[in-house]
PDB file of C-alpha atoms in Angstrom:
ATOM      1  CA  GLU A   1      -5.166 -14.718   9.685  1.00  0.00           C
ATOM      2  CA  LEU A   2      -6.288 -12.694   6.717  1.00  0.00           C
ATOM      3  CA  LYS A   3      -4.855 -13.730   3.370  1.00  0.00           C
ATOM      4  CA  VAL A   4      -5.239 -11.913   0.089  1.00  0.00           C
ATOM      5  CA  GLU A   5      -4.651 -13.701  -3.194  1.00  0.00           C
ATOM      6  CA  GLN A   6      -4.435 -12.092  -6.597  1.00  0.00           C
ATOM      7  CA  ASN A   7      -4.462 -13.772  -9.937  1.00  0.00           C
ATOM      8  CA  PRO A   8      -2.969 -13.752 -12.366  1.00  0.00           C
ATOM      9  CA  LEU A   9       0.387 -12.528 -11.051  1.00  0.00           C
ATOM     10  CA  PHE A  10       1.567 -11.697 -14.531  1.00  0.00           C
ATOM     11  CA  LEU A  11      -0.442 -10.667 -17.536  1.00  0.00           C
ATOM     12  CA  SER A  12       0.747  -9.730 -20.993  1.00  0.00           C
ATOM     13  CA  MET A  13      -1.909  -8.489 -23.340  1.00  0.00           C
ATOM     14  CA  GLN A  14      -2.427  -6.606 -26.560  1.00  0.00           C
ATOM     15  CA  GLU A  15      -3.798  -3.116 -26.764  1.00  0.00           C
ATOM     16  CA  GLY A  16      -7.517  -3.003 -27.327  1.00  0.00           C
ATOM     17  CA  LYS A  17      -8.251  -6.226 -25.434  1.00  0.00           C
ATOM     18  CA  ASN A  18     -10.280  -6.675 -22.259  1.00  0.00           C
ATOM     19  CA  TYR A  19      -9.150  -8.525 -19.185  1.00  0.00           C
ATOM     20  CA  THR A  20      -9.905  -9.028 -15.507  1.00  0.00           C
ATOM     21  CA  ILE A  21      -7.696  -9.273 -12.429  1.00  0.00           C
ATOM     22  CA  TYR A  22      -9.125 -11.199  -9.484  1.00  0.00           C
ATOM     23  CA  CYS A  23      -8.610 -10.603  -5.780  1.00  0.00           C
ATOM     24  CA  ASN A  24      -9.774 -13.163  -3.224  1.00  0.00           C
ATOM     25  CA  TYR A  25      -9.536 -12.646   0.523  1.00  0.00           C
ATOM     26  CA  SER A  26     -10.074 -15.039   3.389  1.00  0.00           C
ATOM     27  CA  THR A  27     -11.823 -13.023   6.116  1.00  0.00           C
ATOM     28  CA  THR A  28     -14.647 -10.507   6.280  1.00  0.00           C
ATOM     29  CA  SER A  29     -13.502  -6.937   5.790  1.00  0.00           C
ATOM     30  CA  ASP A  30     -15.148  -3.544   5.389  1.00  0.00           C
ATOM     31  CA  ARG A  31     -12.749  -2.020   2.894  1.00  0.00           C
ATOM     32  CA  LEU A  32     -11.005  -3.213  -0.205  1.00  0.00           C
ATOM     33  CA  TYR A  33      -8.466  -1.161  -2.108  1.00  0.00           C
ATOM     34  CA  TRP A  34      -6.934  -1.189  -5.549  1.00  0.00           C
ATOM     35  CA  TYR A  35      -3.606   0.539  -6.118  1.00  0.00           C
ATOM     36  CA  ARG A  36      -1.338   0.990  -9.079  1.00  0.00           C
ATOM     37  CA  GLN A  37       2.460   1.064  -8.930  1.00  0.00           C
ATOM     38  CA  ASP A  38       4.807   2.036 -11.744  1.00  0.00           C
ATOM     39  CA  PRO A  39       8.401   0.726 -11.634  1.00  0.00           C
ATOM     40  CA  GLY A  40      10.423   2.478  -8.950  1.00  0.00           C
ATOM     41  CA  LYS A  41       7.463   4.587  -7.919  1.00  0.00           C
ATOM     42  CA  SER A  42       5.027   4.765  -5.044  1.00  0.00           C
ATOM     43  CA  LEU A  43       1.456   3.528  -4.816  1.00  0.00           C
ATOM     44  CA  GLU A  44      -1.317   5.398  -6.564  1.00  0.00           C
ATOM     45  CA  SER A  45      -4.835   4.912  -5.249  1.00  0.00           C
ATOM     46  CA  LEU A  46      -7.332   3.702  -7.830  1.00  0.00           C
ATOM     47  CA  PHE A  47     -10.432   2.628  -5.922  1.00  0.00           C
ATOM     48  CA  VAL A  48     -11.741   2.147  -2.402  1.00  0.00           C
ATOM     49  CA  LEU A  49     -14.690  -0.259  -2.234  1.00  0.00           C
ATOM     50  CA  LEU A  50     -16.725  -0.088   0.936  1.00  0.00           C
ATOM     51  CA  SER A  51     -19.799  -2.248   0.549  1.00  0.00           C
ATOM     52  CA  ASN A  52     -21.149  -5.366  -1.071  1.00  0.00           C
ATOM     53  CA  GLY A  53     -22.020  -4.795  -4.686  1.00  0.00           C
ATOM     54  CA  ALA A  54     -19.946  -1.634  -4.913  1.00  0.00           C
ATOM     55  CA  VAL A  55     -18.821  -0.812  -8.427  1.00  0.00           C
ATOM     56  CA  LYS A  56     -16.500   2.039  -9.330  1.00  0.00           C
ATOM     57  CA  GLN A  57     -15.195   3.103 -12.700  1.00  0.00           C
ATOM     58  CA  GLU A  58     -12.445   5.433 -13.796  1.00  0.00           C
ATOM     59  CA  GLY A  59     -11.614   5.580 -17.462  1.00  0.00           C
ATOM     60  CA  ARG A  60     -10.838   2.092 -18.748  1.00  0.00           C
ATOM     61  CA  LEU A  61     -10.739   0.569 -15.259  1.00  0.00           C
ATOM     62  CA  MET A  62     -13.705  -0.757 -13.337  1.00  0.00           C
ATOM     63  CA  ALA A  63     -13.619  -2.399  -9.912  1.00  0.00           C
ATOM     64  CA  SER A  64     -16.325  -4.366  -8.150  1.00  0.00           C
ATOM     65  CA  LEU A  65     -16.741  -6.025  -4.784  1.00  0.00           C
ATOM     66  CA  ASP A  66     -18.685  -9.115  -3.715  1.00  0.00           C
ATOM     67  CA  THR A  67     -18.279  -9.413   0.045  1.00  0.00           C
ATOM     68  CA  LYS A  68     -20.239 -12.654   0.231  1.00  0.00           C
ATOM     69  CA  ALA A  69     -17.843 -14.340  -2.175  1.00  0.00           C
ATOM     70  CA  ARG A  70     -14.905 -12.371  -0.703  1.00  0.00           C
ATOM     71  CA  LEU A  71     -13.947 -11.419  -4.217  1.00  0.00           C
ATOM     72  CA  SER A  72     -13.065  -8.204  -5.955  1.00  0.00           C
ATOM     73  CA  THR A  73     -12.349  -7.765  -9.639  1.00  0.00           C
ATOM     74  CA  LEU A  74     -10.502  -5.101 -11.587  1.00  0.00           C
ATOM     75  CA  HIS A  75     -11.661  -5.064 -15.178  1.00  0.00           C
ATOM     76  CA  ILE A  76      -9.654  -3.416 -17.923  1.00  0.00           C
ATOM     77  CA  THR A  77     -11.516  -2.373 -21.038  1.00  0.00           C
ATOM     78  CA  ALA A  78      -9.802  -1.791 -24.369  1.00  0.00           C
ATOM     79  CA  ALA A  79      -6.362  -1.708 -22.787  1.00  0.00           C
ATOM     80  CA  VAL A  80      -3.818   0.936 -23.777  1.00  0.00           C
ATOM     81  CA  HIS A  81      -0.047   0.903 -23.245  1.00  0.00           C
ATOM     82  CA  ASP A  82      -0.248   3.552 -20.490  1.00  0.00           C
ATOM     83  CA  LEU A  83      -2.035   1.071 -18.250  1.00  0.00           C
ATOM     84  CA  SER A  84       1.103  -1.065 -18.031  1.00  0.00           C
ATOM     85  CA  ALA A  85       1.954  -1.227 -14.313  1.00  0.00           C
ATOM     86  CA  THR A  86       1.673  -3.497 -11.295  1.00  0.00           C
ATOM     87  CA  TYR A  87      -1.767  -3.557  -9.714  1.00  0.00           C
ATOM     88  CA  PHE A  88      -2.304  -4.418  -6.077  1.00  0.00           C
ATOM     89  CA  CYS A  89      -5.419  -5.169  -4.126  1.00  0.00           C
ATOM     90  CA  ALA A  90      -5.435  -4.790  -0.358  1.00  0.00           C
ATOM     91  CA  VAL A  91      -7.905  -5.482   2.414  1.00  0.00           C
ATOM     92  CA  ASP A  92      -8.210  -3.455   5.587  1.00  0.00           C
ATOM     93  CA  TRP A  93      -8.026  -5.953   8.419  1.00  0.00           C
ATOM     94  CA  HIS A  94     -10.222  -4.846  11.318  1.00  0.00           C
ATOM     95  CA  SER A  95     -10.960  -1.535   9.576  1.00  0.00           C
ATOM     96  CA  ASN A  96      -7.969   0.116  11.215  1.00  0.00           C
ATOM     97  CA  TYR A  97      -5.780   0.916   8.208  1.00  0.00           C
ATOM     98  CA  GLN A  98      -3.717  -2.217   8.717  1.00  0.00           C
ATOM     99  CA  LEU A  99      -3.787  -3.247   5.074  1.00  0.00           C
ATOM    100  CA  ILE A 100      -3.045  -6.794   4.002  1.00  0.00           C
ATOM    101  CA  TRP A 101      -1.827  -6.843   0.418  1.00  0.00           C
ATOM    102  CA  GLY A 102      -2.028  -9.186  -2.485  1.00  0.00           C
ATOM    103  CA  ALA A 103       1.196 -10.085  -4.287  1.00  0.00           C
ATOM    104  CA  GLY A 104       0.403  -7.779  -7.172  1.00  0.00           C
ATOM    105  CA  THR A 105      -0.388  -8.353 -10.840  1.00  0.00           C
ATOM    106  CA  LYS A 106       2.238  -7.171 -13.274  1.00  0.00           C
ATOM    107  CA  LEU A 107       0.408  -6.015 -16.364  1.00  0.00           C
ATOM    108  CA  ILE A 108       2.219  -5.472 -19.656  1.00  0.00           C
ATOM    109  CA  ILE A 109       0.239  -4.073 -22.549  1.00  0.00           C
ATOM    110  CA  LYS A 110       1.867  -4.387 -25.929  1.00  0.00           C
ATOM    111  CA  PRO A 111       1.113  -1.992 -28.778  1.00  0.00           C
TER     112      PRO A 111
ATOM    113  CA  LYS B   1      -2.355  20.534  -0.708  1.00  0.00           C
ATOM    114  CA  ALA B   2       1.119  19.129  -0.557  1.00  0.00           C
ATOM    115  CA  GLY B   3       1.301  15.354  -0.596  1.00  0.00           C
ATOM    116  CA  VAL B   4       2.914  12.959   1.841  1.00  0.00           C
ATOM    117  CA  THR B   5       6.616  13.779   2.094  1.00  0.00           C
ATOM    118  CA  GLN B   6       9.201  11.173   2.952  1.00  0.00           C
ATOM    119  CA  THR B   7      12.881  11.789   3.610  1.00  0.00           C
ATOM    120  CA  PRO B   8      15.427  10.711   2.709  1.00  0.00           C
ATOM    121  CA  ARG B   9      14.418   9.250  -0.638  1.00  0.00           C
ATOM    122  CA  TYR B  10      17.478   7.050  -0.946  1.00  0.00           C
ATOM    123  CA  LEU B  11      20.064   5.883   1.532  1.00  0.00           C
ATOM    124  CA  ILE B  12      22.776   3.293   1.836  1.00  0.00           C
ATOM    125  CA  LYS B  13      23.820   1.810   5.154  1.00  0.00           C
ATOM    126  CA  THR B  14      25.983  -1.062   6.292  1.00  0.00           C
ATOM    127  CA  ARG B  15      25.003  -3.995   8.453  1.00  0.00           C
ATOM    128  CA  GLY B  16      24.800  -3.176  12.136  1.00  0.00           C
ATOM    129  CA  GLN B  17      24.071   0.502  11.620  1.00  0.00           C
ATOM    130  CA  GLN B  18      20.770   2.138  12.392  1.00  0.00           C
ATOM    131  CA  VAL B  19      18.535   4.352  10.275  1.00  0.00           C
ATOM    132  CA  THR B  20      15.778   6.875  10.859  1.00  0.00           C
ATOM    133  CA  LEU B  21      13.185   7.651   8.207  1.00  0.00           C
ATOM    134  CA  SER B  22      10.826  10.594   8.300  1.00  0.00           C
ATOM    135  CA  CYS B  23       7.287  11.090   7.055  1.00  0.00           C
ATOM    136  CA  SER B  24       5.249  14.292   6.938  1.00  0.00           C
ATOM    137  CA  PRO B  25       1.579  13.535   6.251  1.00  0.00           C
ATOM    138  CA  ILE B  26      -0.781  15.679   4.261  1.00  0.00           C
ATOM    139  CA  SER B  27      -1.757  18.752   6.268  1.00  0.00           C
ATOM    140  CA  GLY B  28      -4.617  17.934   8.626  1.00  0.00           C
ATOM    141  CA  HIS B  29      -4.186  14.158   8.453  1.00  0.00           C
ATOM    142  CA  ARG B  30      -3.538  12.621  11.835  1.00  0.00           C
ATOM    143  CA  SER B  31      -3.226   8.932  10.978  1.00  0.00           C
ATOM    144  CA  VAL B  32       0.097   7.743   9.601  1.00  0.00           C
ATOM    145  CA  SER B  33       0.983   4.174   8.720  1.00  0.00           C
ATOM    146  CA  TRP B  34       4.201   2.568   7.513  1.00  0.00           C
ATOM    147  CA  TYR B  35       4.740  -0.310   5.083  1.00  0.00           C
ATOM    148  CA  GLN B  36       7.767  -2.235   3.924  1.00  0.00           C
ATOM    149  CA  GLN B  37       7.989  -3.402   0.322  1.00  0.00           C
ATOM    150  CA  THR B  38      10.487  -6.046  -0.783  1.00  0.00           C
ATOM    151  CA  PRO B  39      10.595  -8.245  -3.888  1.00  0.00           C
ATOM    152  CA  GLY B  40      10.391 -11.385  -1.758  1.00  0.00           C
ATOM    153  CA  GLN B  41       7.776 -10.503   0.862  1.00  0.00           C
ATOM    154  CA  GLY B  42       5.791  -7.893  -1.000  1.00  0.00           C
ATOM    155  CA  LEU B  43       4.034  -5.154   0.945  1.00  0.00           C
ATOM    156  CA  GLN B  44       3.862  -5.625   4.694  1.00  0.00           C
ATOM    157  CA  PHE B  45       2.322  -3.454   7.375  1.00  0.00           C
ATOM    158  CA  LEU B  46       4.758  -2.104   9.964  1.00  0.00           C
ATOM    159  CA  PHE B  47       2.755   0.175  12.263  1.00  0.00           C
ATOM    160  CA  GLU B  48       0.074   2.836  12.424  1.00  0.00           C
ATOM    161  CA  TYR B  49      -0.061   5.994  14.530  1.00  0.00           C
ATOM    162  CA  PHE B  50      -2.860   8.345  15.410  1.00  0.00           C
ATOM    163  CA  SER B  51      -2.452  11.423  17.592  1.00  0.00           C
ATOM    164  CA  GLU B  52       0.991  10.310  18.779  1.00  0.00           C
ATOM    165  CA  THR B  53      -0.224   6.847  19.792  1.00  0.00           C
ATOM    166  CA  GLN B  54       0.732   3.600  18.131  1.00  0.00           C
ATOM    167  CA  ARG B  55      -2.567   1.849  17.517  1.00  0.00           C
ATOM    168  CA  ASN B  56      -1.401  -1.142  15.525  1.00  0.00           C
ATOM    169  CA  LYS B  57       1.827  -2.984  14.925  1.00  0.00           C
ATOM    170  CA  GLY B  58       2.688  -5.552  12.319  1.00  0.00           C
ATOM    171  CA  ASN B  59       4.735  -8.695  12.744  1.00  0.00           C
ATOM    172  CA  PHE B  60       8.225  -7.213  12.730  1.00  0.00           C
ATOM    173  CA  PRO B  61      11.036  -7.610  15.258  1.00  0.00           C
ATOM    174  CA  GLY B  62      11.657  -5.041  17.953  1.00  0.00           C
ATOM    175  CA  ARG B  63      14.471  -3.541  15.880  1.00  0.00           C
ATOM    176  CA  PHE B  64      11.722  -1.718  14.028  1.00  0.00           C
ATOM    177  CA  SER B  65      10.221   1.142  15.984  1.00  0.00           C
ATOM    178  CA  GLY B  66       8.413   4.352  15.312  1.00  0.00           C
ATOM    179  CA  ARG B  67       6.875   7.408  16.807  1.00  0.00           C
ATOM    180  CA  GLN B  68       4.606  10.274  15.933  1.00  0.00           C
ATOM    181  CA  PHE B  69       4.969  13.875  16.977  1.00  0.00           C
ATOM    182  CA  SER B  70       2.317  16.409  17.957  1.00  0.00           C
ATOM    183  CA  ASN B  71       2.378  17.883  14.446  1.00  0.00           C
ATOM    184  CA  SER B  72       1.546  14.396  13.065  1.00  0.00           C
ATOM    185  CA  ARG B  73       4.963  13.931  11.509  1.00  0.00           C
ATOM    186  CA  SER B  74       6.211  10.418  12.041  1.00  0.00           C
ATOM    187  CA  GLU B  75       9.572   8.714  12.152  1.00  0.00           C
ATOM    188  CA  MET B  76      10.524   5.085  11.985  1.00  0.00           C
ATOM    189  CA  ASN B  77      13.804   3.656  13.167  1.00  0.00           C
ATOM    190  CA  VAL B  78      15.516   0.409  12.319  1.00  0.00           C
ATOM    191  CA  SER B  79      18.415  -0.573  14.538  1.00  0.00           C
ATOM    192  CA  THR B  80      21.147  -3.138  13.953  1.00  0.00           C
ATOM    193  CA  LEU B  81      20.451  -3.261  10.238  1.00  0.00           C
ATOM    194  CA  GLU B  82      20.456  -6.585   8.412  1.00  0.00           C
ATOM    195  CA  LEU B  83      20.793  -7.241   4.693  1.00  0.00           C
ATOM    196  CA  GLY B  84      17.137  -8.284   4.625  1.00  0.00           C
ATOM    197  CA  ASP B  85      16.057  -4.818   5.729  1.00  0.00           C
ATOM    198  CA  SER B  86      16.847  -3.502   2.260  1.00  0.00           C
ATOM    199  CA  ALA B  87      13.480  -2.336   1.017  1.00  0.00           C
ATOM    200  CA  LEU B  88      11.253   0.500  -0.042  1.00  0.00           C
ATOM    201  CA  TYR B  89       9.646   1.965   3.073  1.00  0.00           C
ATOM    202  CA  LEU B  90       6.347   3.645   2.363  1.00  0.00           C
ATOM    203  CA  CYS B  91       4.398   6.012   4.552  1.00  0.00           C
ATOM    204  CA  ALA B  92       0.696   6.709   4.127  1.00  0.00           C
ATOM    205  CA  SER B  93      -1.682   9.200   5.689  1.00  0.00           C
ATOM    206  CA  VAL B  94      -5.436   9.109   6.054  1.00  0.00           C
ATOM    207  CA  PRO B  95      -7.873  12.024   6.107  1.00  0.00           C
ATOM    208  CA  ASN B  96      -9.810  12.754   9.247  1.00  0.00           C
ATOM    209  CA  ASP B  97     -13.442  12.140   9.958  1.00  0.00           C
ATOM    210  CA  ARG B  98     -15.723  13.860   7.453  1.00  0.00           C
ATOM    211  CA  GLU B  99     -13.190  13.718   4.657  1.00  0.00           C
ATOM    212  CA  ASN B 100     -12.444  10.100   5.359  1.00  0.00           C
ATOM    213  CA  THR B 101     -13.316   7.760   2.532  1.00  0.00           C
ATOM    214  CA  GLY B 102     -10.884   5.194   3.872  1.00  0.00           C
ATOM    215  CA  GLU B 103      -8.334   6.078   1.200  1.00  0.00           C
ATOM    216  CA  LEU B 104      -4.666   5.981   2.103  1.00  0.00           C
ATOM    217  CA  PHE B 105      -2.360   8.482   0.444  1.00  0.00           C
ATOM    218  CA  PHE B 106       1.176   7.243  -0.005  1.00  0.00           C
ATOM    219  CA  GLY B 107       4.443   9.119  -0.145  1.00  0.00           C
ATOM    220  CA  GLU B 108       7.181   8.414  -2.667  1.00  0.00           C
ATOM    221  CA  GLY B 109       8.988   6.163  -0.243  1.00  0.00           C
ATOM    222  CA  SER B 110      12.468   5.845   1.207  1.00  0.00           C
ATOM    223  CA  ARG B 111      14.604   3.267  -0.536  1.00  0.00           C
ATOM    224  CA  LEU B 112      17.057   1.706   1.910  1.00  0.00           C
ATOM    225  CA  THR B 113      19.974  -0.402   0.773  1.00  0.00           C
ATOM    226  CA  VAL B 114      21.922  -2.322   3.403  1.00  0.00           C
ATOM    227  CA  LEU B 115      25.403  -3.486   2.387  1.00  0.00           C
TER     228      LEU B 115
END
């Protein structure tokens, strides 16, 4: 059974600081996703990582994938308040859009 | 392009009733999947449809069912509602073939409250 673990589950940080969210998964998979969710809202796609060593960046967010270590990271650079949200990673089990999700990391960025 | 449309957005039901939720995918997308989100269990996969066929099903009881129509619109039904079915139900669609980067596009969700 595929399991996806995120850590930390809660993160409070100051604006301007850097931090990393980690996503470990237990079984080989071809696709890893990062999504953002604001309170009461739906899921917004951030990144889809498809291969070992993949790195994608959008603004202050950068995601990477190490399939050998079964680890993905989401790095936040010089955080700003607007990045406050819950961030989820998910792994596509059997590459058939049956996503297995991490528990989410609630990120609060204080001015 | 219009996004994924889910209706209704909010609904309240009582135990024992049934509910039907609707999802219209982005035009041209043929794969539709459903997820349940609760504070206790997080996000869980319900089922996935492609061209009117259910290809995958998550670990949910038979009270949860779905279908997809020829226009790719999908519905899910929950019968004999229980308090624990209160959740945000999210629908996602996936582009076809050449456009497919593997990305799932989610609708705004249907928030079900069971009293």
